[in-house]
Amino acid sequence: MTILTASASSRLAQTSAFTTIRRRYNSVSFRRSKVFAKMQFGTLTTAIALACTAVAAPAAVPRQNTLQPFSLTAASIGTPSGRPGAYPWSEFRASISDPNTLSLGTSPDDNSEVTAGPSSGLNCFAKYLGSEGPWGRSWPCDNDNKQEGWWTMEIAQGTLDGQPNGYDVTFTHVADKQYLGSRYHKEWEGKVTLRVGDTLAGSCGGSGVCGWALKNGPLSIQQTEVA
């Protein structure tokens, strides 16, 4: 049987405590190393994802400055009589086309040019109460079923000699296409003023109903790239 002196017991206790502390320190250090490694891996993964996203982005292309103008092929306006009990809605219709093949960008996947072909905005249509007018919103145009974008029409009050007169109409051709997983999007706007006696011709009947249509069509509208 071994008998430990007081000093030996003290040294043994100190050694045991030191061993316990060292084990705890090693355990904490190991856990910290694992956390640091996870942080490094997460940072590396994020960097790789960002790099892949950048590579997948479509390459920018210069603006096309030699485009043929939009062609306004039809426009008509009808207003009601305003008599009590009569149908109260006014209507504004138009059809427009873009004869150009538009360059939307270069694919980073196969280095090919992505384009949208000639397009038409058919039967652009605004229906509104005369007291409200068609102002301050976008009106839809029917698609030509090519799945390469869409058209919208906006109407503002025209002026002549400082007085309200006619319609300032903005047609927007939105070219929007997906190719090999990337989206390509550009927009062009063309503006025209439609005014009775200038670009519109028509008359009002005895009932008070009025109708006007495009005077000499089709009408060319020069567009600009806006987005």
Coordinates of N, CA and C in Angstrom, one line a residue:
M1 N 0.9 -1.2 0.0 CA 0.0 0.0 0.0 C 0.9 1.2 0.0
T2 N 0.6 2.2 -1.0 CA 1.4 3.4 -1.1 C 0.8 4.5 -0.4
I3 N 1.6 5.2 0.4 CA 1.1 6.3 1.2 C 1.7 7.6 0.6
L4 N 0.8 8.6 0.2 CA 1.3 9.8 -0.4 C 1.5 10.9 0.7
T5 N 2.5 11.6 0.6 CA 2.7 12.7 1.5 C 1.9 13.8 1.1
A6 N 1.8 14.8 1.9 CA 0.9 16.0 1.6 C 1.4 16.7 0.4
S7 N 2.8 16.9 0.3 CA 3.3 17.6 -0.9 C 3.1 16.8 -2.2
A8 N 3.2 15.5 -2.1 CA 3.0 14.6 -3.3 C 1.5 14.7 -3.7
S9 N 0.6 14.7 -2.7 CA -0.8 14.8 -3.1 C -1.1 16.1 -3.7
S10 N -0.5 17.2 -3.3 CA -0.7 18.5 -3.9 C -0.2 18.5 -5.3
R11 N 1.0 17.9 -5.5 CA 1.5 17.9 -6.9 C 0.6 17.1 -7.9
L12 N 0.1 16.0 -7.3 CA -0.8 15.2 -8.2 C -2.1 15.9 -8.5
A13 N -2.6 16.6 -7.5 CA -3.8 17.4 -7.8 C -3.6 18.5 -8.8
Q14 N -2.4 19.1 -8.7 CA -2.1 20.2 -9.7 C -1.9 19.6 -11.1
T15 N -1.3 18.4 -11.2 CA -1.1 17.8 -12.5 C -2.4 17.4 -13.1
S16 N -3.3 16.9 -12.3 CA -4.7 16.5 -12.8 C -5.4 17.7 -13.3
A17 N -5.4 18.8 -12.5 CA -6.1 20.0 -12.9 C -5.5 20.6 -14.2
F18 N -4.2 20.6 -14.3 CA -3.5 21.1 -15.5 C -4.0 20.3 -16.8
T19 N -4.0 18.9 -16.6 CA -4.4 18.0 -17.7 C -5.9 18.3 -18.1
T20 N -6.7 18.5 -17.1 CA -8.2 18.9 -17.4 C -8.3 20.2 -18.2
I21 N -7.5 21.2 -17.7 CA -7.6 22.5 -18.4 C -7.0 22.4 -19.8
R22 N -6.0 21.6 -20.0 CA -5.4 21.4 -21.3 C -6.4 20.7 -22.3
R23 N -7.1 19.7 -21.8 CA -8.0 19.0 -22.6 C -9.2 20.0 -23.0
R24 N -9.6 20.8 -22.1 CA -10.7 21.8 -22.4 C -10.2 22.8 -23.4
Y25 N -9.0 23.2 -23.3 CA -8.4 24.2 -24.2 C -8.3 23.6 -25.6
N26 N -7.8 22.3 -25.7 CA -7.7 21.6 -27.0 C -9.1 21.5 -27.6
S27 N -10.1 21.1 -26.8 CA -11.5 21.0 -27.3 C -12.0 22.3 -27.9
V28 N -11.8 23.4 -27.1 CA -12.3 24.7 -27.6 C -11.5 25.1 -28.9
S29 N -10.2 24.8 -28.9 CA -9.4 25.2 -30.1 C -9.9 24.4 -31.3
F30 N -10.3 23.1 -31.1 CA -10.7 22.3 -32.2 C -12.1 22.8 -32.7
R31 N -13.0 23.2 -31.8 CA -14.3 23.7 -32.2 C -14.1 25.0 -33.0
R32 N -13.2 25.9 -32.5 CA -12.9 27.2 -33.2 C -12.3 26.9 -34.6
S33 N -11.5 25.9 -34.7 CA -10.9 25.6 -36.0 C -12.0 25.2 -37.0
K34 N -13.0 24.3 -36.4 CA -14.1 23.9 -37.3 C -14.9 25.1 -37.8
V35 N -15.2 26.0 -36.8 CA -16.0 27.2 -37.2 C -15.3 28.0 -38.2
F36 N -14.0 28.2 -38.0 CA -13.2 29.0 -38.9 C -13.2 28.4 -40.3
A37 N -13.1 27.0 -40.3 CA -13.0 26.3 -41.6 C -14.4 26.5 -42.3
K38 N -15.5 26.4 -41.5 CA -16.8 26.6 -42.1 C -17.0 28.0 -42.7
M39 N -16.5 29.0 -41.9 CA -16.5 30.4 -42.4 C -15.7 30.5 -43.7
Q40 N -14.5 29.9 -43.8 CA -13.8 30.0 -45.0 C -14.5 29.3 -46.2
F41 N -15.1 28.2 -45.9 CA -15.8 27.5 -47.0 C -17.0 28.3 -47.4
G42 N -17.7 28.9 -46.5 CA -18.9 29.7 -46.9 C -18.5 30.9 -47.7
T43 N -17.4 31.5 -47.3 CA -16.9 32.7 -48.1 C -16.5 32.3 -49.5
L44 N -15.8 31.1 -49.6 CA -15.3 30.6 -50.9 C -16.5 30.3 -51.7
T45 N -17.6 29.6 -51.1 CA -18.8 29.3 -51.9 C -19.5 30.5 -52.4
T46 N -19.6 31.5 -51.6 CA -20.2 32.8 -52.0 C -19.5 33.4 -53.1
A47 N -18.1 33.4 -53.0 CA -17.3 34.0 -54.1 C -17.5 33.3 -55.4
I48 N -17.5 31.9 -55.3 CA -17.7 31.1 -56.6 C -19.1 31.4 -57.2
A49 N -20.1 31.5 -56.3 CA -21.5 31.8 -56.8 C -21.6 33.2 -57.5
L50 N -20.9 34.2 -56.9 CA -20.9 35.5 -57.5 C -20.2 35.5 -58.8
A51 N -19.1 34.8 -58.9 CA -18.3 34.7 -60.1 C -19.1 34.0 -61.2
C52 N -19.9 33.0 -60.9 CA -20.7 32.3 -61.8 C -21.8 33.2 -62.3
T53 N -22.4 34.0 -61.4 CA -23.5 34.9 -61.8 C -23.0 35.9 -62.8
A54 N -21.8 36.5 -62.5 CA -21.2 37.5 -63.4 C -20.9 36.9 -64.8
V55 N -20.5 35.6 -64.8 CA -20.2 35.0 -66.1 C -21.5 34.8 -66.9
A56 N -22.6 34.5 -66.2 CA -23.8 34.2 -66.9 C -24.6 35.5 -67.4
A57 N -24.1 36.6 -67.0 CA -24.8 37.9 -67.4 C -24.6 38.1 -68.9
P58 N -25.6 38.6 -69.6 CA -25.5 38.8 -71.0 C -24.5 40.0 -71.2
A59 N -23.8 39.9 -72.3 CA -22.8 41.0 -72.6 C -23.6 42.2 -73.2
A60 N -23.2 43.4 -72.8 CA -23.9 44.6 -73.3 C -23.5 44.8 -74.8
V61 N -24.4 45.4 -75.5 CA -24.2 45.7 -76.9 C -24.4 47.2 -77.1
P62 N -23.8 47.8 -78.1 CA -24.0 49.3 -78.4 C -25.4 49.5 -78.8
R63 N -25.9 50.8 -78.6 CA -27.2 51.2 -79.0 C -27.3 51.2 -80.6
Q64 N -28.4 50.7 -81.1 CA -28.6 50.8 -82.5 C -29.2 52.2 -82.9
N65 N -28.4 52.9 -83.7 CA -28.7 54.3 -84.0 C -29.2 54.4 -85.4
T66 N -29.3 53.3 -86.2 CA -29.8 53.4 -87.6 C -31.0 52.6 -87.8
L67 N -31.9 52.6 -86.9 CA -33.2 51.9 -87.0 C -34.2 52.5 -87.9
Q68 N -34.9 51.7 -88.7 CA -36.1 52.2 -89.4 C -37.1 52.6 -88.4
P69 N -37.9 53.7 -88.7 CA -38.9 54.2 -87.7 C -40.1 53.2 -87.6
F70 N -40.8 53.4 -86.4 CA -42.0 52.7 -86.2 C -43.0 53.1 -87.3
S71 N -44.0 52.3 -87.6 CA -45.0 52.6 -88.6 C -46.4 52.5 -87.9
L72 N -47.0 53.7 -87.8 CA -48.4 53.7 -87.2 C -49.4 53.4 -88.4
T73 N -49.9 52.3 -88.4 CA -50.7 51.8 -89.5 C -52.2 52.1 -89.4
A74 N -52.7 52.4 -88.2 CA -54.1 52.7 -87.9 C -54.2 53.5 -86.6
A75 N -55.2 54.4 -86.6 CA -55.6 55.1 -85.4 C -57.0 55.7 -85.6
S76 N -57.8 55.5 -84.5 CA -59.1 56.0 -84.6 C -59.6 56.4 -83.2
I77 N -60.4 57.5 -83.2 CA -61.0 58.0 -81.9 C -62.5 58.2 -82.1
G78 N -63.2 57.7 -81.1 CA -64.7 57.9 -81.1 C -65.1 58.4 -79.8
T79 N -66.0 59.4 -79.8 CA -66.5 60.0 -78.6 C -68.1 60.0 -78.6
P80 N -68.7 59.8 -77.5 CA -70.2 59.7 -77.4 C -70.9 61.0 -77.6
S81 N -72.2 60.9 -77.7 CA -73.0 62.2 -77.8 C -73.1 63.0 -76.6
G82 N -73.0 62.4 -75.5 CA -73.1 63.1 -74.2 C -74.5 63.4 -73.8
R83 N -75.5 62.8 -74.5 CA -76.9 63.0 -74.2 C -77.2 62.1 -73.0
P84 N -78.2 62.6 -72.2 CA -78.6 61.8 -71.0 C -79.0 60.4 -71.4
G85 N -78.5 59.4 -70.7 CA -78.8 58.0 -70.9 C -78.0 57.3 -72.0
A86 N -77.3 58.1 -72.8 CA -76.5 57.5 -73.9 C -75.2 56.9 -73.4
Y87 N -74.7 56.0 -74.2 CA -73.4 55.3 -73.9 C -72.3 56.3 -73.6
P88 N -71.6 56.3 -72.4 CA -70.8 57.4 -72.0 C -69.3 57.2 -72.4
W89 N -68.9 56.1 -72.9 CA -67.5 55.8 -73.1 C -66.9 56.3 -74.4
S90 N -65.7 56.9 -74.3 CA -64.9 57.2 -75.5 C -63.9 56.1 -75.7
E91 N -63.4 56.0 -77.0 CA -62.5 54.9 -77.3 C -61.4 55.5 -78.2
F92 N -60.2 55.0 -78.0 CA -59.0 55.3 -78.7 C -58.3 54.0 -79.1
R93 N -58.1 53.8 -80.4 CA -57.5 52.6 -80.9 C -56.3 52.9 -81.9
A94 N -55.3 52.1 -81.9 CA -54.2 52.3 -82.8 C -53.5 50.9 -83.0
S95 N -52.8 50.8 -84.1 CA -52.0 49.7 -84.4 C -50.7 50.2 -84.9
I96 N -49.6 49.6 -84.5 CA -48.2 50.1 -84.8 C -47.3 48.9 -85.1
S97 N -46.2 49.1 -85.8 CA -45.3 48.0 -86.1 C -43.8 48.5 -86.0
D98 N -42.9 47.6 -85.7 CA -41.5 47.9 -85.7 C -40.9 47.0 -86.8
P99 N -40.3 47.5 -87.9 CA -39.8 46.6 -88.9 C -38.4 46.1 -88.7
N100 N -37.8 46.4 -87.6 CA -36.4 46.1 -87.3 C -36.1 44.8 -86.7
T101 N -35.0 44.2 -87.0 CA -34.5 43.1 -86.2 C -33.5 43.7 -85.1
L102 N -33.9 43.5 -83.9 CA -33.2 44.2 -82.8 C -32.1 43.4 -82.1
S103 N -31.0 43.9 -81.9 CA -29.9 43.3 -81.2 C -30.1 43.5 -79.7
L104 N -30.2 42.4 -78.9 CA -30.4 42.5 -77.5 C -29.2 42.2 -76.7
G105 N -28.2 41.5 -77.2 CA -27.0 41.2 -76.5 C -26.3 40.0 -77.1
T106 N -25.2 39.6 -76.4 CA -24.4 38.5 -76.9 C -24.4 37.4 -75.8
S107 N -24.8 36.2 -76.1 CA -24.8 35.1 -75.1 C -23.5 34.8 -74.6
P108 N -23.3 34.7 -73.3 CA -22.0 34.3 -72.7 C -21.8 32.8 -72.9
D109 N -22.8 32.0 -73.2 CA -22.7 30.6 -73.3 C -22.2 30.1 -74.7
D110 N -22.7 30.7 -75.8 CA -22.2 30.2 -77.1 C -21.7 31.4 -77.9
N111 N -21.7 32.6 -77.3 CA -21.1 33.8 -78.0 C -21.9 34.2 -79.2
S112 N -23.2 33.8 -79.3 CA -24.0 34.2 -80.4 C -24.8 35.5 -80.1
E113 N -25.2 36.2 -81.1 CA -26.0 37.4 -80.9 C -27.4 37.1 -80.7
V114 N -28.0 37.6 -79.7 CA -29.5 37.4 -79.4 C -30.3 38.5 -80.0
T115 N -31.3 38.2 -80.8 CA -32.1 39.2 -81.5 C -33.6 39.0 -81.3
A116 N -34.3 40.1 -81.5 CA -35.8 40.0 -81.6 C -36.2 40.5 -82.9
G117 N -37.1 39.8 -83.6 CA -37.4 40.1 -85.0 C -38.5 41.2 -85.0
P118 N -38.9 41.6 -86.2 CA -39.9 42.6 -86.4 C -41.2 42.3 -85.6
S119 N -41.8 43.3 -85.2 CA -42.9 43.1 -84.2 C -44.1 44.1 -84.5
S120 N -45.3 43.7 -84.1 CA -46.4 44.6 -84.2 C -47.2 44.7 -82.9
G121 N -47.6 45.9 -82.6 CA -48.6 46.2 -81.5 C -49.9 46.4 -82.1
L122 N -50.8 45.4 -82.0 CA -52.1 45.4 -82.7 C -53.2 45.8 -81.7
N123 N -54.1 46.6 -82.3 CA -55.3 47.0 -81.5 C -54.9 47.6 -80.1
C124 N -54.0 48.5 -80.1 CA -53.8 49.2 -78.8 C -55.1 50.0 -78.5
F125 N -55.6 49.8 -77.2 CA -56.9 50.2 -77.0 C -57.1 50.9 -75.6
A126 N -57.7 52.1 -75.7 CA -58.0 52.9 -74.5 C -59.5 53.1 -74.4
K127 N -60.1 52.9 -73.3 CA -61.6 53.1 -73.2 C -61.8 53.9 -71.9
Y128 N -62.4 55.0 -72.0 CA -62.4 55.9 -70.8 C -63.7 56.8 -70.8
L129 N -64.0 57.4 -69.7 CA -65.1 58.4 -69.6 C -64.5 59.7 -70.0
G130 N -65.3 60.5 -70.7 CA -64.9 61.8 -71.2 C -64.5 62.7 -70.1
S131 N -65.1 62.6 -68.9 CA -64.7 63.5 -67.8 C -63.4 63.1 -67.2
E132 N -62.9 61.9 -67.5 CA -61.6 61.5 -66.9 C -60.5 61.5 -67.9
G133 N -60.8 61.2 -69.2 CA -59.7 61.2 -70.2 C -58.9 60.0 -70.1
P134 N -58.0 59.7 -71.1 CA -57.2 58.6 -71.1 C -55.8 58.8 -70.5
W135 N -55.6 59.9 -69.9 CA -54.3 60.4 -69.5 C -53.7 59.6 -68.3
G136 N -52.3 59.6 -68.2 CA -51.6 59.2 -67.0 C -51.6 57.7 -66.7
R137 N -51.7 56.9 -67.8 CA -51.5 55.4 -67.5 C -51.1 54.7 -68.8
S138 N -50.7 53.5 -68.7 CA -50.4 52.7 -69.9 C -51.6 51.9 -70.3
W139 N -51.8 51.8 -71.7 CA -52.8 51.0 -72.3 C -52.2 49.9 -73.0
P140 N -52.9 48.7 -73.0 CA -52.3 47.5 -73.6 C -52.5 47.4 -75.1
C141 N -51.6 46.7 -75.8 CA -51.7 46.4 -77.2 C -51.7 44.8 -77.3
D142 N -52.5 44.3 -78.3 CA -52.5 42.9 -78.5 C -51.1 42.4 -79.0
N143 N -50.7 41.2 -78.5 CA -49.4 40.6 -79.0 C -49.6 40.1 -80.4
D144 N -48.4 39.9 -81.0 CA -48.4 39.3 -82.3 C -48.0 37.8 -82.2
N145 N -48.0 37.3 -80.9 CA -47.7 35.8 -80.7 C -46.3 35.4 -81.0
K146 N -45.3 36.3 -81.1 CA -44.0 35.8 -81.4 C -43.2 35.5 -80.1
Q147 N -43.8 35.9 -78.9 CA -43.1 35.6 -77.6 C -41.7 36.3 -77.5
E148 N -41.6 37.5 -78.1 CA -40.4 38.2 -78.0 C -40.6 39.6 -77.4
G149 N -41.7 39.8 -76.7 CA -41.9 41.1 -76.0 C -43.4 41.5 -76.1
W150 N -43.6 42.9 -75.9 CA -44.9 43.4 -76.0 C -44.9 44.9 -76.3
W151 N -46.1 45.5 -76.4 CA -46.2 46.9 -76.7 C -47.1 47.6 -75.7
T152 N -46.9 48.9 -75.4 CA -47.9 49.6 -74.6 C -48.1 51.0 -75.3
M153 N -49.2 51.7 -74.9 CA -49.5 53.0 -75.5 C -49.8 53.9 -74.3
E154 N -49.3 55.1 -74.3 CA -49.6 56.1 -73.3 C -50.1 57.4 -74.0
I155 N -51.1 58.0 -73.5 CA -51.7 59.2 -74.1 C -51.7 60.4 -73.2
A156 N -51.2 61.5 -73.7 CA -51.2 62.8 -72.9 C -51.9 63.8 -73.7
Q157 N -52.4 64.8 -73.0 CA -53.2 65.9 -73.6 C -52.2 66.7 -74.5
G158 N -52.5 66.9 -75.8 CA -51.7 67.7 -76.6 C -52.1 69.2 -76.4
T159 N -51.2 70.1 -76.9 CA -51.5 71.5 -76.8 C -51.2 72.2 -78.1
L160 N -51.9 73.3 -78.4 CA -51.6 74.1 -79.6 C -51.9 75.6 -79.2
D161 N -50.9 76.4 -79.3 CA -50.9 77.8 -78.9 C -51.3 77.9 -77.4
G162 N -50.8 77.0 -76.6 CA -51.1 77.1 -75.2 C -52.4 76.6 -74.8
Q163 N -53.2 76.0 -75.7 CA -54.5 75.5 -75.4 C -54.6 74.0 -75.6
P164 N -55.4 73.2 -74.8 CA -55.5 71.8 -75.1 C -56.0 71.5 -76.5
N165 N -55.3 70.6 -77.2 CA -55.6 70.3 -78.5 C -54.9 69.0 -78.9
G166 N -55.7 68.0 -79.3 CA -55.1 66.8 -79.8 C -54.5 65.9 -78.7
Y167 N -53.8 64.9 -79.2 CA -53.3 63.8 -78.3 C -51.8 63.6 -78.6
D168 N -51.0 63.6 -77.5 CA -49.6 63.3 -77.6 C -49.5 61.8 -77.2
V169 N -49.1 60.9 -78.1 CA -49.2 59.5 -77.9 C -47.7 58.9 -77.9
T170 N -47.4 58.1 -76.9 CA -46.1 57.4 -76.8 C -46.4 55.9 -77.0
F171 N -45.7 55.3 -78.0 CA -45.7 53.9 -78.1 C -44.4 53.3 -77.7
T172 N -44.5 52.3 -76.8 CA -43.3 51.6 -76.3 C -43.2 50.2 -76.8
H173 N -42.1 49.8 -77.5 CA -41.9 48.4 -77.9 C -40.9 47.8 -76.9
V174 N -41.3 46.9 -76.1 CA -40.5 46.2 -75.1 C -40.1 44.9 -75.8
A175 N -38.8 44.7 -76.0 CA -38.2 43.5 -76.5 C -37.7 42.7 -75.3
D176 N -38.3 41.5 -75.1 CA -37.9 40.7 -73.9 C -37.8 39.2 -74.3
K177 N -36.7 38.6 -74.1 CA -36.5 37.3 -74.6 C -35.5 36.5 -73.7
Q178 N -35.8 35.2 -73.6 CA -34.9 34.3 -72.8 C -34.2 33.4 -73.8
Y179 N -32.8 33.3 -73.5 CA -32.0 32.5 -74.4 C -31.0 31.8 -73.5
L180 N -30.9 30.4 -73.5 CA -30.0 29.6 -72.8 C -29.9 30.1 -71.3
G181 N -31.1 30.3 -70.7 CA -31.1 30.6 -69.3 C -30.9 32.0 -68.9
S182 N -30.6 32.9 -69.9 CA -30.4 34.3 -69.6 C -31.5 35.2 -70.2
R183 N -31.9 36.2 -69.5 CA -32.9 37.1 -70.0 C -32.3 38.3 -70.7
Y184 N -32.9 38.7 -71.8 CA -32.4 39.9 -72.6 C -33.6 40.8 -72.7
H185 N -33.4 42.1 -72.4 CA -34.5 43.1 -72.3 C -34.0 44.4 -72.8
K186 N -34.8 45.0 -73.7 CA -34.5 46.4 -74.2 C -35.9 47.0 -74.5
E187 N -35.9 48.4 -74.5 CA -37.1 49.1 -74.8 C -36.8 50.3 -75.7
W188 N -37.8 50.5 -76.6 CA -37.7 51.7 -77.5 C -39.1 52.4 -77.4
E189 N -39.0 53.8 -77.5 CA -40.2 54.6 -77.5 C -40.2 55.5 -78.7
G190 N -41.5 55.7 -79.2 CA -41.7 56.6 -80.3 C -42.9 57.5 -80.0
K191 N -42.8 58.8 -80.2 CA -43.8 59.7 -79.8 C -44.4 60.4 -81.1
V192 N -45.7 60.7 -81.0 CA -46.4 61.3 -82.1 C -47.6 62.2 -81.6
T193 N -47.8 63.3 -82.3 CA -49.0 64.1 -81.9 C -50.1 63.9 -82.9
L194 N -51.3 63.5 -82.5 CA -52.4 63.2 -83.4 C -53.4 64.4 -83.1
R195 N -53.7 65.1 -84.2 CA -54.6 66.3 -84.0 C -55.6 66.3 -85.2
V196 N -56.8 66.6 -84.9 CA -57.8 66.7 -86.0 C -57.5 67.9 -87.0
G197 N -57.5 67.6 -88.2 CA -57.1 68.5 -89.3 C -55.7 68.4 -89.7
D198 N -54.9 67.8 -88.8 CA -53.4 67.7 -89.1 C -53.2 66.2 -89.5
T199 N -53.2 65.3 -88.5 CA -53.0 63.9 -88.8 C -54.2 63.1 -88.7
L200 N -55.4 63.7 -88.2 CA -56.6 63.0 -88.1 C -57.7 63.7 -88.9
A201 N -58.6 62.9 -89.5 CA -59.7 63.4 -90.2 C -61.0 62.7 -89.8
G202 N -62.1 63.4 -89.8 CA -63.4 62.8 -89.3 C -64.5 63.9 -89.2
S203 N -65.5 63.5 -88.5 CA -66.6 64.4 -88.3 C -67.5 64.0 -87.2
C204 N -68.4 64.9 -86.8 CA -69.4 64.6 -85.8 C -70.8 64.5 -86.4
G205 N -71.6 63.5 -86.0 CA -72.9 63.4 -86.6 C -73.9 64.2 -85.9
G206 N -75.2 64.2 -86.4 CA -76.2 65.0 -85.8 C -76.6 64.6 -84.4
S207 N -76.3 63.3 -84.1 CA -76.6 62.9 -82.7 C -75.5 63.3 -81.7
G208 N -74.4 63.9 -82.2 CA -73.4 64.3 -81.3 C -72.2 63.4 -81.2
V209 N -72.4 62.2 -81.8 CA -71.3 61.2 -81.8 C -70.2 61.6 -82.8
C210 N -69.0 61.6 -82.4 CA -67.9 62.0 -83.2 C -66.9 60.9 -83.5
G211 N -66.3 60.9 -84.7 CA -65.3 59.8 -85.0 C -64.2 60.4 -85.9
W212 N -62.9 60.1 -85.6 CA -61.8 60.5 -86.4 C -60.9 59.3 -86.6
A213 N -60.2 59.4 -87.7 CA -59.2 58.3 -88.1 C -58.0 58.9 -88.7
L214 N -56.9 58.1 -88.8 CA -55.6 58.5 -89.3 C -55.9 59.1 -90.7
K215 N -55.4 60.3 -90.9 CA -55.7 61.0 -92.2 C -54.9 60.5 -93.4
N216 N -53.6 60.4 -93.2 CA -52.7 59.8 -94.3 C -51.8 58.8 -93.7
G217 N -52.2 57.6 -93.7 CA -51.3 56.6 -93.1 C -50.7 55.7 -94.2
P218 N -49.7 54.8 -93.8 CA -49.2 54.8 -92.4 C -48.3 56.0 -92.1
L219 N -48.1 56.3 -90.8 CA -47.4 57.4 -90.3 C -46.1 56.9 -89.7
S220 N -44.9 57.5 -90.1 CA -43.6 57.1 -89.5 C -43.4 57.8 -88.2
I221 N -42.9 57.1 -87.2 CA -42.6 57.6 -85.9 C -41.2 57.2 -85.5
Q222 N -40.3 58.1 -85.4 CA -38.9 57.8 -85.1 C -38.8 57.4 -83.6
Q223 N -38.2 56.3 -83.3 CA -38.1 55.8 -82.0 C -36.7 56.0 -81.4
T224 N -36.6 56.0 -80.1 CA -35.3 56.0 -79.4 C -35.2 54.9 -78.4
E225 N -34.0 54.4 -78.2 CA -33.8 53.4 -77.1 C -33.8 54.0 -75.8
V226 N -34.6 53.5 -74.9 CA -34.8 54.1 -73.5 C -34.3 53.2 -72.4
A227 N -34.2 51.9 -72.6 CA -33.8 51.0 -71.6 C -33.2 49.7 -72.2

